[in-house]
Short mmCIF file of C-alpha atoms and ligand atoms in Angstrom, two decimals:
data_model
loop_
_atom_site.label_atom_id
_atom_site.label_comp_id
_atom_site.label_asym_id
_atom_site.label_seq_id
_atom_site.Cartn_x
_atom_site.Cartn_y
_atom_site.Cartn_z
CA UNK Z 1 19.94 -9.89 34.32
CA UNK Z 2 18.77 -13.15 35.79
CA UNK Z 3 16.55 -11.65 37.95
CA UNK Z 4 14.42 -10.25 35.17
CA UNK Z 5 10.53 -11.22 35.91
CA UNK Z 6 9.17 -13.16 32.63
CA UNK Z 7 6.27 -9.59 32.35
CA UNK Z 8 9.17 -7.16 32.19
CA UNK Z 9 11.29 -9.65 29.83
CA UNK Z 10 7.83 -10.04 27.70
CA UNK Z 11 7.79 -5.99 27.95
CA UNK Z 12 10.85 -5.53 26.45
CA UNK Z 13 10.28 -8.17 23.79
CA UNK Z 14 7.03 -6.33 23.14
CA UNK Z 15 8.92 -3.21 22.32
CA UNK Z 16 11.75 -5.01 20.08
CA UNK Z 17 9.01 -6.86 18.05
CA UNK Z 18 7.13 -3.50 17.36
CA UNK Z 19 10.38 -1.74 16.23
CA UNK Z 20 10.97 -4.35 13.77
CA UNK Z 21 7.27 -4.42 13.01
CA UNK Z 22 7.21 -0.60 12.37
CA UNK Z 23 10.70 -0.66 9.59
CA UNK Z 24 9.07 -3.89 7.77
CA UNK Z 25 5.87 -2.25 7.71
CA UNK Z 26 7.91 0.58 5.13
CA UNK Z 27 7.73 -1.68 2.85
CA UNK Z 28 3.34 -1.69 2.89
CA UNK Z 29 3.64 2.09 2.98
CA UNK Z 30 5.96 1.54 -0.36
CA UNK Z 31 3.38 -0.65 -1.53
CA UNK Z 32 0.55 1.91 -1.04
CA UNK Z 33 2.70 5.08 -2.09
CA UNK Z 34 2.95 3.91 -5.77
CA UNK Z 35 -0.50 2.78 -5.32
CA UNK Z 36 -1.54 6.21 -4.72
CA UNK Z 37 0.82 8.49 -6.53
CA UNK Z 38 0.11 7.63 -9.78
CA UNK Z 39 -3.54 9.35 -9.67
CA UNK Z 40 -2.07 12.60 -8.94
CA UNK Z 41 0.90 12.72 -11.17
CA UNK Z 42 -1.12 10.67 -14.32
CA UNK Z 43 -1.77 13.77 -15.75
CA UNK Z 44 1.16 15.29 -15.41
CA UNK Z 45 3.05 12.50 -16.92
CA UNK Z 46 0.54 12.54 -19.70
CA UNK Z 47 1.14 16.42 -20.59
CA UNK Z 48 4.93 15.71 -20.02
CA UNK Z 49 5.39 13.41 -22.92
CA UNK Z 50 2.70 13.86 -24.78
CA UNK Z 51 0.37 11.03 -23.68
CA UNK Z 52 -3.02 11.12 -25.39
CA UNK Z 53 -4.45 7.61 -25.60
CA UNK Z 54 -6.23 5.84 -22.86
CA UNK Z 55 -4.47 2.54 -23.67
CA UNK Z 56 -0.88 4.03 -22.72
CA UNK Z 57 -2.41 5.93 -19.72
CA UNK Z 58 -3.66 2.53 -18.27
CA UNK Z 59 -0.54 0.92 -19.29
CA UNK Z 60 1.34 4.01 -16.89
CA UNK Z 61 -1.07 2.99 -14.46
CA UNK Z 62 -1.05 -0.63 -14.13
CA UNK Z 63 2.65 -1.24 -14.62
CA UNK Z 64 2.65 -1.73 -11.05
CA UNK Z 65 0.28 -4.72 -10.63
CA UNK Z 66 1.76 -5.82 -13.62
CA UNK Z 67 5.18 -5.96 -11.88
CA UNK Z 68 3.79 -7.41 -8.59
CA UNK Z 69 2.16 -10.36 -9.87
CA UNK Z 70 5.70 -11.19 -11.18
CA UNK Z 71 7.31 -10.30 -7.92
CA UNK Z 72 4.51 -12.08 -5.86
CA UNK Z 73 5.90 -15.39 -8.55
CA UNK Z 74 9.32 -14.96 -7.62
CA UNK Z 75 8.31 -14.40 -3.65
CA UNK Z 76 7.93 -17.64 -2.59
CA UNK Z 77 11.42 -19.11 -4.11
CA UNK Z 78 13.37 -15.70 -2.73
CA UNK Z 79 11.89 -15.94 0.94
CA UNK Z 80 13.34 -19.54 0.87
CA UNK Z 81 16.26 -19.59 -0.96
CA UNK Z 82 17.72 -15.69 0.44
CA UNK Z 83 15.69 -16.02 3.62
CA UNK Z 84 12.83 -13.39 4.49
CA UNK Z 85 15.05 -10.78 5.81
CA UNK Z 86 17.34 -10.71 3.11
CA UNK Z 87 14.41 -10.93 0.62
CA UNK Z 88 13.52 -7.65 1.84
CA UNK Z 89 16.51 -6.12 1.77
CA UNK Z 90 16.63 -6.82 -1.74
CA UNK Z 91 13.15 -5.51 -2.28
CA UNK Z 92 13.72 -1.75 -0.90
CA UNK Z 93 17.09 -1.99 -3.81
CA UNK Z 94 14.74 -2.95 -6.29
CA UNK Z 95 12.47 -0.27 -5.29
CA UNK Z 96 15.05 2.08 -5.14
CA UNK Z 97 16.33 0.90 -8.78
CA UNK Z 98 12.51 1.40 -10.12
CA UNK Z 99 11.97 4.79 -8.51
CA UNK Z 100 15.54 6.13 -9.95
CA UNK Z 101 14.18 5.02 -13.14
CA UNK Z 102 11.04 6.96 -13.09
CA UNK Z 103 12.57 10.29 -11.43
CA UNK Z 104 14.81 10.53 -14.31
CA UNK Z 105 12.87 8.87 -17.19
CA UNK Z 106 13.70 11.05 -20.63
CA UNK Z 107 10.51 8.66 -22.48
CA UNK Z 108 7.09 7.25 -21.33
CA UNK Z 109 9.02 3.93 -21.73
CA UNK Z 110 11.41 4.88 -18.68
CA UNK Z 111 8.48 5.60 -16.74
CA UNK Z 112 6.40 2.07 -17.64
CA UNK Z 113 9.77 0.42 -17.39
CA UNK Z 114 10.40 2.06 -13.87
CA UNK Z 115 7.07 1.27 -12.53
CA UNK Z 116 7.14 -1.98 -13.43
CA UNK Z 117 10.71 -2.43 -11.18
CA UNK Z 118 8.76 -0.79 -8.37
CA UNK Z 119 5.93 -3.38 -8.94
CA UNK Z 120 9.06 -6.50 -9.15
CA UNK Z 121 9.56 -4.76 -5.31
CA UNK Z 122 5.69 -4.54 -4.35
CA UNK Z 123 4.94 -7.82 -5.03
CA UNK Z 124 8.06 -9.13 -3.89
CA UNK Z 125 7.34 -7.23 -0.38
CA UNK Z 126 3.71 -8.26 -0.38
CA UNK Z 127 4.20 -11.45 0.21
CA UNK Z 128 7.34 -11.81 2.19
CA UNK Z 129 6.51 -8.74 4.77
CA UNK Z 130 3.90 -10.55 5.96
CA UNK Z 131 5.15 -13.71 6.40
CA UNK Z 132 7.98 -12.45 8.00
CA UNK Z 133 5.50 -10.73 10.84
CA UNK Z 134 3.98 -13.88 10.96
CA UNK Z 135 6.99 -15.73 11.83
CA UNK Z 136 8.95 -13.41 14.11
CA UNK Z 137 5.53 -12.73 16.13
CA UNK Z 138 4.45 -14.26 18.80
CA UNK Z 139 0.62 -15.55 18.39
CA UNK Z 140 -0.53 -12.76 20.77
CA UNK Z 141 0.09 -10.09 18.55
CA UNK Z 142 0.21 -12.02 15.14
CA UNK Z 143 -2.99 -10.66 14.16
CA UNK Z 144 -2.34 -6.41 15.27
CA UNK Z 145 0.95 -7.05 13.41
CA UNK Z 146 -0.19 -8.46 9.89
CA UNK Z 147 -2.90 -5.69 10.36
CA UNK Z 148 0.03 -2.89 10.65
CA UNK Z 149 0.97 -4.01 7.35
CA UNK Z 150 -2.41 -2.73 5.99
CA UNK Z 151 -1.94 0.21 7.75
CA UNK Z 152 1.19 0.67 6.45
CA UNK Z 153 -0.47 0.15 2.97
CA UNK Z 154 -3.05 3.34 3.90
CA UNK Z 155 -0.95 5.25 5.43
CA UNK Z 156 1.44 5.24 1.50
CA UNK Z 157 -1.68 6.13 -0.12
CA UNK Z 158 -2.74 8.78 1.96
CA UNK Z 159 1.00 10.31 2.19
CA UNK Z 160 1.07 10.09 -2.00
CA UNK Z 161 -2.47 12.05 -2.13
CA UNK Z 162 -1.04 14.82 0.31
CA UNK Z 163 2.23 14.74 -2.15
CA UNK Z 164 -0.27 15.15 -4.67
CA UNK Z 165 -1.43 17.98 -3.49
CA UNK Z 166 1.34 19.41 -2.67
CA UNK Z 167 3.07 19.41 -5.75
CA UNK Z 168 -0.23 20.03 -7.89
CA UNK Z 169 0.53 23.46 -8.99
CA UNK Z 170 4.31 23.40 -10.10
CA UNK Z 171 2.83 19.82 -11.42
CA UNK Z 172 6.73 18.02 -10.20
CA UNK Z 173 5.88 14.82 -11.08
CA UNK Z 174 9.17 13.94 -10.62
CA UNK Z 175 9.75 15.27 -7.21
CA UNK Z 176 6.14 13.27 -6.25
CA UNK Z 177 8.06 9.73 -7.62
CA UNK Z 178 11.16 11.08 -5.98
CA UNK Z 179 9.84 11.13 -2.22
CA UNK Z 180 9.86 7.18 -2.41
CA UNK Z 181 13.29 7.19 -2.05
CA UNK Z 182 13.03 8.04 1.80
CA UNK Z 183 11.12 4.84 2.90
CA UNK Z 184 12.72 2.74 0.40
CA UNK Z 185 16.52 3.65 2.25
CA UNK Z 186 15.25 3.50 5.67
CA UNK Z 187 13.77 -0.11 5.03
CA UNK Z 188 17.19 -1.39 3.61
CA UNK Z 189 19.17 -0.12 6.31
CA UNK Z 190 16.73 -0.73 8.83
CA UNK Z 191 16.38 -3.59 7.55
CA UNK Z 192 20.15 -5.05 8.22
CA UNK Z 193 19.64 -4.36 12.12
CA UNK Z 194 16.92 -6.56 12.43
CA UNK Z 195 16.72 -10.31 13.10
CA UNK Z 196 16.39 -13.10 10.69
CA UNK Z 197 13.83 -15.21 10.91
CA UNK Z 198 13.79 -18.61 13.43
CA UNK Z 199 12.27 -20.30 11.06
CA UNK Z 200 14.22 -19.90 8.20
CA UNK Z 201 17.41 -20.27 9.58
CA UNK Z 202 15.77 -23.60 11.21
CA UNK Z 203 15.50 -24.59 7.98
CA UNK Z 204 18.42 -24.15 6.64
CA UNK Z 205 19.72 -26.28 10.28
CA UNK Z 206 21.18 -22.90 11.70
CA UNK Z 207 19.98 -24.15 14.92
CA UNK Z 208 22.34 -22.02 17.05
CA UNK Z 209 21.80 -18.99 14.89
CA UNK Z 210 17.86 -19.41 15.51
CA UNK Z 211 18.52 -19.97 19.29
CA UNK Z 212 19.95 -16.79 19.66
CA UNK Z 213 16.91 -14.74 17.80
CA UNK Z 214 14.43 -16.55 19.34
CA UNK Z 215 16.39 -15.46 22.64
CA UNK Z 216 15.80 -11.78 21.47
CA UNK Z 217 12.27 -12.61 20.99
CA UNK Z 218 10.62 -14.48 23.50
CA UNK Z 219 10.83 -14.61 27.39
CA UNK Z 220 13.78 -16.83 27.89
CA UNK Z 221 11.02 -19.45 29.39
CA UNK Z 222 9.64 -19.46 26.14
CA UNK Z 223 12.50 -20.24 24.01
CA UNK Z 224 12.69 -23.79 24.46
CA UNK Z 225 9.43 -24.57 23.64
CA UNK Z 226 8.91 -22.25 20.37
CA UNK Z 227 12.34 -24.08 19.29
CA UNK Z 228 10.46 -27.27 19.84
CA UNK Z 229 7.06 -25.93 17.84
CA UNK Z 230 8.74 -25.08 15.15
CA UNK Z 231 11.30 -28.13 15.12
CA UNK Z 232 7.85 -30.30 14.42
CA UNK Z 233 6.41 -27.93 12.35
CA UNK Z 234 9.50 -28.48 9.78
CA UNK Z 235 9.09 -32.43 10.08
CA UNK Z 236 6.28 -32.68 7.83
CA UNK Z 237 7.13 -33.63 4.58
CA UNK Z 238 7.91 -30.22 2.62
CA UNK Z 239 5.45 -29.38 0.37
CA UNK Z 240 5.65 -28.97 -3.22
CA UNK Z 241 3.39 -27.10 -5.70
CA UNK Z 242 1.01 -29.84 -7.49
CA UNK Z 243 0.32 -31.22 -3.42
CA UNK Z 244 -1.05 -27.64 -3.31
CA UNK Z 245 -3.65 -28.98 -5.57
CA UNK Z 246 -4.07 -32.87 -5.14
CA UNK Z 247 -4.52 -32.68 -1.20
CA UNK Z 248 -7.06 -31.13 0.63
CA UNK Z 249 -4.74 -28.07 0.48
CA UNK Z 250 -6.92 -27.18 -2.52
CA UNK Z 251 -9.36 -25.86 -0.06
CA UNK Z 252 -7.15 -22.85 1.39
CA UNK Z 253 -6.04 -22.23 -2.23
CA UNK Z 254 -9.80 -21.69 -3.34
CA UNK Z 255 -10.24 -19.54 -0.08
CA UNK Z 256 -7.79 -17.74 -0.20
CA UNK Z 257 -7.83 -17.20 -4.03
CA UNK Z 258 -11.18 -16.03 -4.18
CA UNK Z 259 -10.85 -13.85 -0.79
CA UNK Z 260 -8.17 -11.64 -3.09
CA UNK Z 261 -10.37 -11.73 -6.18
CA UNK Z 262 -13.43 -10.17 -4.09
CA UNK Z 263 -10.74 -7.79 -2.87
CA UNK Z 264 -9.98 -6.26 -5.92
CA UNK Z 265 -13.57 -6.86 -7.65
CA UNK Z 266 -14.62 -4.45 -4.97
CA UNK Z 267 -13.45 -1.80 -7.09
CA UNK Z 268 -11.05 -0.43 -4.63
CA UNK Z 269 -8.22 0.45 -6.83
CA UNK Z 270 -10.37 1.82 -9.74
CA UNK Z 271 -11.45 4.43 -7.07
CA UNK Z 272 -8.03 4.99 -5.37
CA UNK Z 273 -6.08 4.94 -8.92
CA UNK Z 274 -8.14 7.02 -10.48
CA UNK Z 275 -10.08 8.97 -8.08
CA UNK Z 276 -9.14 12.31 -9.47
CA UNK Z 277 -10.57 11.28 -12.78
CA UNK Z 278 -13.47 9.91 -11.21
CA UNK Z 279 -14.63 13.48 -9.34
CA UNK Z 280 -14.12 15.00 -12.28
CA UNK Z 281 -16.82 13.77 -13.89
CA UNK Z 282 -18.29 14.15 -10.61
CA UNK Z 283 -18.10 17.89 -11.00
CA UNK Z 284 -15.16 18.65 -8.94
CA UNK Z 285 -13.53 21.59 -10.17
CA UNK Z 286 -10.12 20.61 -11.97
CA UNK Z 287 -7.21 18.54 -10.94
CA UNK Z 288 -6.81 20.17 -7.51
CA UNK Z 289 -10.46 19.59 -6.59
CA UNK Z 290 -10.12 15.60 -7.33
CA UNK Z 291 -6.66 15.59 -5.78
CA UNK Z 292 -8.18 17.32 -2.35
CA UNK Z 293 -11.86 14.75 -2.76
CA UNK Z 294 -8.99 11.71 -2.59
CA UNK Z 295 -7.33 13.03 -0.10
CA UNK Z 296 -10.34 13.05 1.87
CA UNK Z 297 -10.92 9.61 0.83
CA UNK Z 298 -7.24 8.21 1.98
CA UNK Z 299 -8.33 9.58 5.35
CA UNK Z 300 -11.10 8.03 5.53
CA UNK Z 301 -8.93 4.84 4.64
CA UNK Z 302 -6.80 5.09 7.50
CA UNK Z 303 -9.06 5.56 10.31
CA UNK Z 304 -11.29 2.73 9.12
CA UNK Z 305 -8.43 0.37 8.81
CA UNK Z 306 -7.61 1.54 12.54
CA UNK Z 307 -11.12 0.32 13.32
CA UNK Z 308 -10.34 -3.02 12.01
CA UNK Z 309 -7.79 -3.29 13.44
CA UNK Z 310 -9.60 -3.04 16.75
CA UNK Z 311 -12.58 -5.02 15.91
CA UNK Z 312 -10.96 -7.67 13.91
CA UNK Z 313 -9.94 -10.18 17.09
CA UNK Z 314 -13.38 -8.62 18.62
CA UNK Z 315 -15.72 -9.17 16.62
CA UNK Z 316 -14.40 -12.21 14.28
CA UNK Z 317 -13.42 -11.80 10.43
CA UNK Z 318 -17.02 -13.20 9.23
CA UNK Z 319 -18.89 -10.38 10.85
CA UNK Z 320 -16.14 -7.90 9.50
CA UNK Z 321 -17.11 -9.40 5.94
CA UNK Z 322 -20.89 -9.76 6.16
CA UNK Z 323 -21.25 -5.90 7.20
CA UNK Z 324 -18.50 -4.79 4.90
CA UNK Z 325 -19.63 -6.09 2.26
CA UNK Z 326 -23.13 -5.43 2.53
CA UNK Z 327 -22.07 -1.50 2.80
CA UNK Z 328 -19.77 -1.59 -0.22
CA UNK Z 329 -22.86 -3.19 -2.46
CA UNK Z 330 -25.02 -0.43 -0.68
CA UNK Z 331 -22.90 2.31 -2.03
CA UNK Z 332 -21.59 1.48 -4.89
CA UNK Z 333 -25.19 0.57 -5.95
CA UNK Z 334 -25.95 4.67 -4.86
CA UNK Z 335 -22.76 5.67 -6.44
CA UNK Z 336 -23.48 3.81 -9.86
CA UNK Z 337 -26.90 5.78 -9.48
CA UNK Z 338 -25.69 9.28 -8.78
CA UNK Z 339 -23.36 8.54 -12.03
CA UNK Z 340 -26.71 7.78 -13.81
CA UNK Z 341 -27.97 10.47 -13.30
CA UNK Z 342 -30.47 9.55 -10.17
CA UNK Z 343 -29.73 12.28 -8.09
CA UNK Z 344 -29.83 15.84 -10.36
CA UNK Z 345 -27.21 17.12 -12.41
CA UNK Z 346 -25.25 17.73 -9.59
CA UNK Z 347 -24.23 14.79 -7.88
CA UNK Z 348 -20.75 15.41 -5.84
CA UNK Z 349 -21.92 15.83 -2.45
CA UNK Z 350 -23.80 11.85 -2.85
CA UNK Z 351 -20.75 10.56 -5.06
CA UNK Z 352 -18.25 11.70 -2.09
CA UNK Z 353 -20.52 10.59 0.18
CA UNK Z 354 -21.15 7.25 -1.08
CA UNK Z 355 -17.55 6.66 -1.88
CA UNK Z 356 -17.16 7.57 1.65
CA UNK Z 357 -19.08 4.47 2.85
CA UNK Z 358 -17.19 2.61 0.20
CA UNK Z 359 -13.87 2.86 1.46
CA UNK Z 360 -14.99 2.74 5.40
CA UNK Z 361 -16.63 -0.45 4.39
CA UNK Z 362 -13.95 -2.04 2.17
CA UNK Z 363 -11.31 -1.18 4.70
CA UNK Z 364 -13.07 -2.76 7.72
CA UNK Z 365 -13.16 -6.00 6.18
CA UNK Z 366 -11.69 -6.87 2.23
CA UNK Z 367 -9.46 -4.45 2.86
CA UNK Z 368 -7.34 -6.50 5.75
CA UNK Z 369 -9.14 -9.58 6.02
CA UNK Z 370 -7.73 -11.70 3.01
CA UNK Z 371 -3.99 -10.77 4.08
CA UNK Z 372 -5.21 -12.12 8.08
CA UNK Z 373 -6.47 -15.66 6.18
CA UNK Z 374 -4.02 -15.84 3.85
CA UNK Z 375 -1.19 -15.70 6.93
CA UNK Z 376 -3.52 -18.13 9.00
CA UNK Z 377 -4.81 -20.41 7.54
CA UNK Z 378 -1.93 -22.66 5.12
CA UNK Z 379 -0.26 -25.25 7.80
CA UNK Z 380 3.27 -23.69 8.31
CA UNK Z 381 5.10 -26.40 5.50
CA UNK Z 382 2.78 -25.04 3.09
CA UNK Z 383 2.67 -21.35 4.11
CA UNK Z 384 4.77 -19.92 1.06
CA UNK Z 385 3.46 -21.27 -1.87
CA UNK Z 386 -0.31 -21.19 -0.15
CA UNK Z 387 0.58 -17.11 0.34
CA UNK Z 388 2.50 -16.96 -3.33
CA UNK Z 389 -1.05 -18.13 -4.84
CA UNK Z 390 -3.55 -15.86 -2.96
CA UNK Z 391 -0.93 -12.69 -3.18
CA UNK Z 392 -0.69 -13.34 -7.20
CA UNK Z 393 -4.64 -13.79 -6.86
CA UNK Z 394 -4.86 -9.97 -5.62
CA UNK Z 395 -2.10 -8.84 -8.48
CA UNK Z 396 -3.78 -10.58 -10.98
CA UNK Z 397 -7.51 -9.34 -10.66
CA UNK Z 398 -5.56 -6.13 -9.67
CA UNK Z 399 -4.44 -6.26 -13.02
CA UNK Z 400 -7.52 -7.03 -14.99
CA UNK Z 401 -9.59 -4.13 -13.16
CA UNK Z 402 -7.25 -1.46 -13.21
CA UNK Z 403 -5.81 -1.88 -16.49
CA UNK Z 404 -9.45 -1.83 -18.23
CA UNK Z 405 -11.36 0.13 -15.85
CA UNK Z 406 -11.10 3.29 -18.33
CA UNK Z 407 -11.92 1.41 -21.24
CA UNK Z 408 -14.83 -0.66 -19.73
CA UNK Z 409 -16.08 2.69 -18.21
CA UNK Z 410 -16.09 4.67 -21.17
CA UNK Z 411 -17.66 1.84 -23.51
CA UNK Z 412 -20.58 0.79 -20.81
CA UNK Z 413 -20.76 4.20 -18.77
CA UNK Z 414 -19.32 4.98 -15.26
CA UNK Z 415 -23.19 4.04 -13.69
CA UNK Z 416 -23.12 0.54 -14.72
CA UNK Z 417 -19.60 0.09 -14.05
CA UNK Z 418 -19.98 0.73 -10.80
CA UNK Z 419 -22.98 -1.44 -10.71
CA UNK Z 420 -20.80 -4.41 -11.80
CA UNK Z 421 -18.67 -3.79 -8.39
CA UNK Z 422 -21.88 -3.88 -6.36
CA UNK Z 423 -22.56 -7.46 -8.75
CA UNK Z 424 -19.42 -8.59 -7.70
CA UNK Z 425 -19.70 -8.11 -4.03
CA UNK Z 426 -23.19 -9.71 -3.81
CA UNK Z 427 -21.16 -12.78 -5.05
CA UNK Z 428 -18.48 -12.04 -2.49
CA UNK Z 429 -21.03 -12.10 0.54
CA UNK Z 430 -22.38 -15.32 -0.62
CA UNK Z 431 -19.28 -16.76 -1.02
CA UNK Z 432 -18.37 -16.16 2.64
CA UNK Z 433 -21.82 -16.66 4.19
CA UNK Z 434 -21.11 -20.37 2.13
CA UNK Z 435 -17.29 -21.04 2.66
CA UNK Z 436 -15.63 -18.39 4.60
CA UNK Z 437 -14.53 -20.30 7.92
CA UNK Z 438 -13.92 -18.31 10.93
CA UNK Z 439 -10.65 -18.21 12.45
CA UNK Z 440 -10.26 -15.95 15.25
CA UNK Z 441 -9.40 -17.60 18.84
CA UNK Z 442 -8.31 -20.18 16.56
CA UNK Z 443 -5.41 -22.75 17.07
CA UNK Z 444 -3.60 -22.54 13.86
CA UNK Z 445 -3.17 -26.23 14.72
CA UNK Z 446 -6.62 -26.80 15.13
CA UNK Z 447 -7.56 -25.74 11.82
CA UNK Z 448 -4.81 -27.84 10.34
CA UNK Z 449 -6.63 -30.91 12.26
CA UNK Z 450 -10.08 -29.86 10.99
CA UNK Z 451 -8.75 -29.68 7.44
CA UNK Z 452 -7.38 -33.06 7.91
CA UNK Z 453 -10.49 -34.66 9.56
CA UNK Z 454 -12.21 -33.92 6.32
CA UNK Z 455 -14.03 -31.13 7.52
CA UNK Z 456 -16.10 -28.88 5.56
CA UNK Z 457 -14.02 -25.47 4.37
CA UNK Z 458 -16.80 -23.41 6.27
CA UNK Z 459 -16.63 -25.52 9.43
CA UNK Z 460 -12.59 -25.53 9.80
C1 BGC D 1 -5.26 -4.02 -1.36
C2 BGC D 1 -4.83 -2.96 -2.32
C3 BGC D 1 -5.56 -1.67 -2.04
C4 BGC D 1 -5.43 -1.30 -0.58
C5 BGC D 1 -6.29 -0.11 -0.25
C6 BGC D 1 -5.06 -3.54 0.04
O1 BGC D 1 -5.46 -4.52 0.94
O2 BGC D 1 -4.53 -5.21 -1.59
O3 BGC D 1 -5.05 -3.40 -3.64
O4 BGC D 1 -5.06 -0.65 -2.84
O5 BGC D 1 -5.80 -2.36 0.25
O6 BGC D 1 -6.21 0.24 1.11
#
């Protein structure tokens, strides 16, 4: 239609990008699925095959992490050696591999082995979902479509509470792993239909083969000049790890780096893994009372991501952090109290509450802020290694907190190990009051000058 106006063409292209947006954003709601429906079926497993020892239970727990940070390893070679879009593809087989395992495990070890395939997937995912928005988006709508990822991510966690609950009674843990299966299929195949990225097959000199995508894309006005971005883009030298660390590259890897280590020192995932656990020494009657108290909480995730989502280009990601962090030392400090025995014998109603503020506050700003930076910030020759560090950053710390979290609580007592969260976030807001630059409105290309210019990390 060569009559076409450039709005309508942009329209359509619009509604193309957010299809593909919506079937790679299955693989975040993978991602938070196993996150969450391990808290509700824990116990289950536990009974199941005879489980008694915190150690194993952790290990059930944080096979996934464990799995990622391997995956998130491996990302960075797969997205350019398969190409993103295959690299997916790959991921929902793997996740389909891992939850087969798990739905018909006959020993603990099945399960552990199972979740740590699903893991291989998440991490794998993680990393490459991302940069795959990044690259088939135009900058207009980079930002809202990284942020659907983390969406994506809540939305998994809330579905795998309300599987929770629904399966709480007959106590199917099996059927709860087996729902996976769903997303992980319609990513694959969903996956095939969709477009591989410009960039990548740029790389690999496809040059007529990125034409045509970028075609699909862009307003044909466009396409000329995004081929040309990207052309000089590709001319810098390409990167390899160790200039990560002997250029002034270092300085997105420590951003970044830390940005995911405040993420998880937050506490997050010792609330959302074992929230359950958690309310029950809260008070909440039984299983089915800490399964409904999370599913209140992976509500309250989802609408507060929405609101980041809104105020993130708005209001700027430093302002996200400064007030998001200041609320999740706020309540954890209250939480960590109520624990202590502050507030009565009784504490739920101010534990849910505070918790409440925890998650509203961790998901308007460490919740999607460090995946925003990490997609920003690395200049695009260094983008996959840059994101391969910060993305094993998150696994790793993931890792170290969730796998001890039981442990550490029991030997110092849930108060104070809360009060190390709140400890860790003061740290946090200092380090971004100090270092964290801000990046909305921003060129990508001006930030790559400022780094260059010898600029100050904060002042990029
Ligand atoms: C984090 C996850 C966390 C989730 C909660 C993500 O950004 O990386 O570890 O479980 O947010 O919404």
């Amino acid at each position: 239609m060569p009559n076409k106006s450039v709005s309508s063409e942009a329209h359509e292209n619009y509604i193309f990008i957010f299809t593909i947006s919506i079937i790679a954003a299955m693989a975040g709601l993978l991602f938070g699925y196993d996150t969450g429906v391990i808290s509700g079926s824990l116990h289950f497993i536990s009974t199941h095959f005879f489980v008694k020892d915190t150690r194993t239970q952790e290990i059930i727990v944080s096979a996934v992490p464990i799995g990622a940070l391997l995956g998130a390893l491996l990302s960075s070679k797969s997205s350019f050696l398969l190409g993103r879009r295959a690299s997916i593809i790959l991921s929902s087989v793997v996740f389909i591999l891992g939850t087969a395992l798990v739905v018909f495990a006959a020993s603990v070890g099945m399960v552990i082995t199972g979740r740590l395939i699903m893991g291989l997937a998440v991490g794998l995912s993680s990393m490459i979902v991302p940069m795959y928005l990044a690259e088939i988006t135009p900058p207009r709508v980079r930002g809202t479509a990284i942020f659907l990822f983390q969406l994506a991510i809540t939305i998994g966690i809330l579905s795998a509470f309300l599987v929770n609950y629904f399966y709480v009674d007959s106590g199917n843990w099996r059927a709860m792993f087996a729902i996976a299966f769903i997303p992980s299929v319609l990513l694959g195949v969903g996956m095939i239909f969709m477009p591989m990225s410009a960039r990548w097959l740029l790389l690999k000199g496809r040059k007529k083969d990125a034409k045509s995508v970028l075609k699909k894309l862009h307003p044909r006005a466009e396409v000329s000049k995004e081929l040309k971005e990207i052309e000089v883009s590709l001319s810098h030298p390409s990167c390899r790890w160790r200039d990560l660390f002997e250029t002034r590259l270092v300085l997105l890897v420590f951003l970044t780096f830390t940005l995911f280590a405040f993420q998880q020192l937050s506490g997050i995932n010792a609330v959302l893994y074992y929230a359950p656990t958690v309310f029950a020494k809260a008070g909440f009657a039984g299983v089915k009372g800490g399964i409904i108290a999370s599913i209140i909480i992976g509500s309250m995730n989802v609408f507060a991501t929405l609101v980041g989502v809104w105020l993130v280009d708005i209001v700027g990601r430093r302002l996200l952090l400064y007030v998001g962090a200041s609320g999740i030392i706020i309540s954890m400090l209250v939480l960590g109290a109520s624990f202590a025995g502050f507030f009565g014998k009784q504490p739920e109603a101010i534990a849910l509450i505070a918790i409440l503020v925890f998650i509203f506050s961790f998901a308007i700003s460490l919740g999607g802020v460090p995946w925003i930076l990490m997609s920003e910030v690395f200049p695009l020759h260094a983008r996959g290694m840059g994101m391969a560090i910060a993305n094993m950053a998150g696994w790793g710390f993931n890792i170290i907190v969730s796998a001890n979290f039981l442990s550490y609580m029991n030997a110092i007592g849930i108060g104070n190990a809360f009060w190390t969260f709140a400890g860790f976030t003061v740290l946090c807001l200092l380090f971004v009051i100090l270092f964290m630059p801000e990046t909305k409105n921003r060129s990508l290309d001006e930030i790559e000058l400022n780094l260059y210019a010898g600029k100050r990390l904060r002042d990029l």
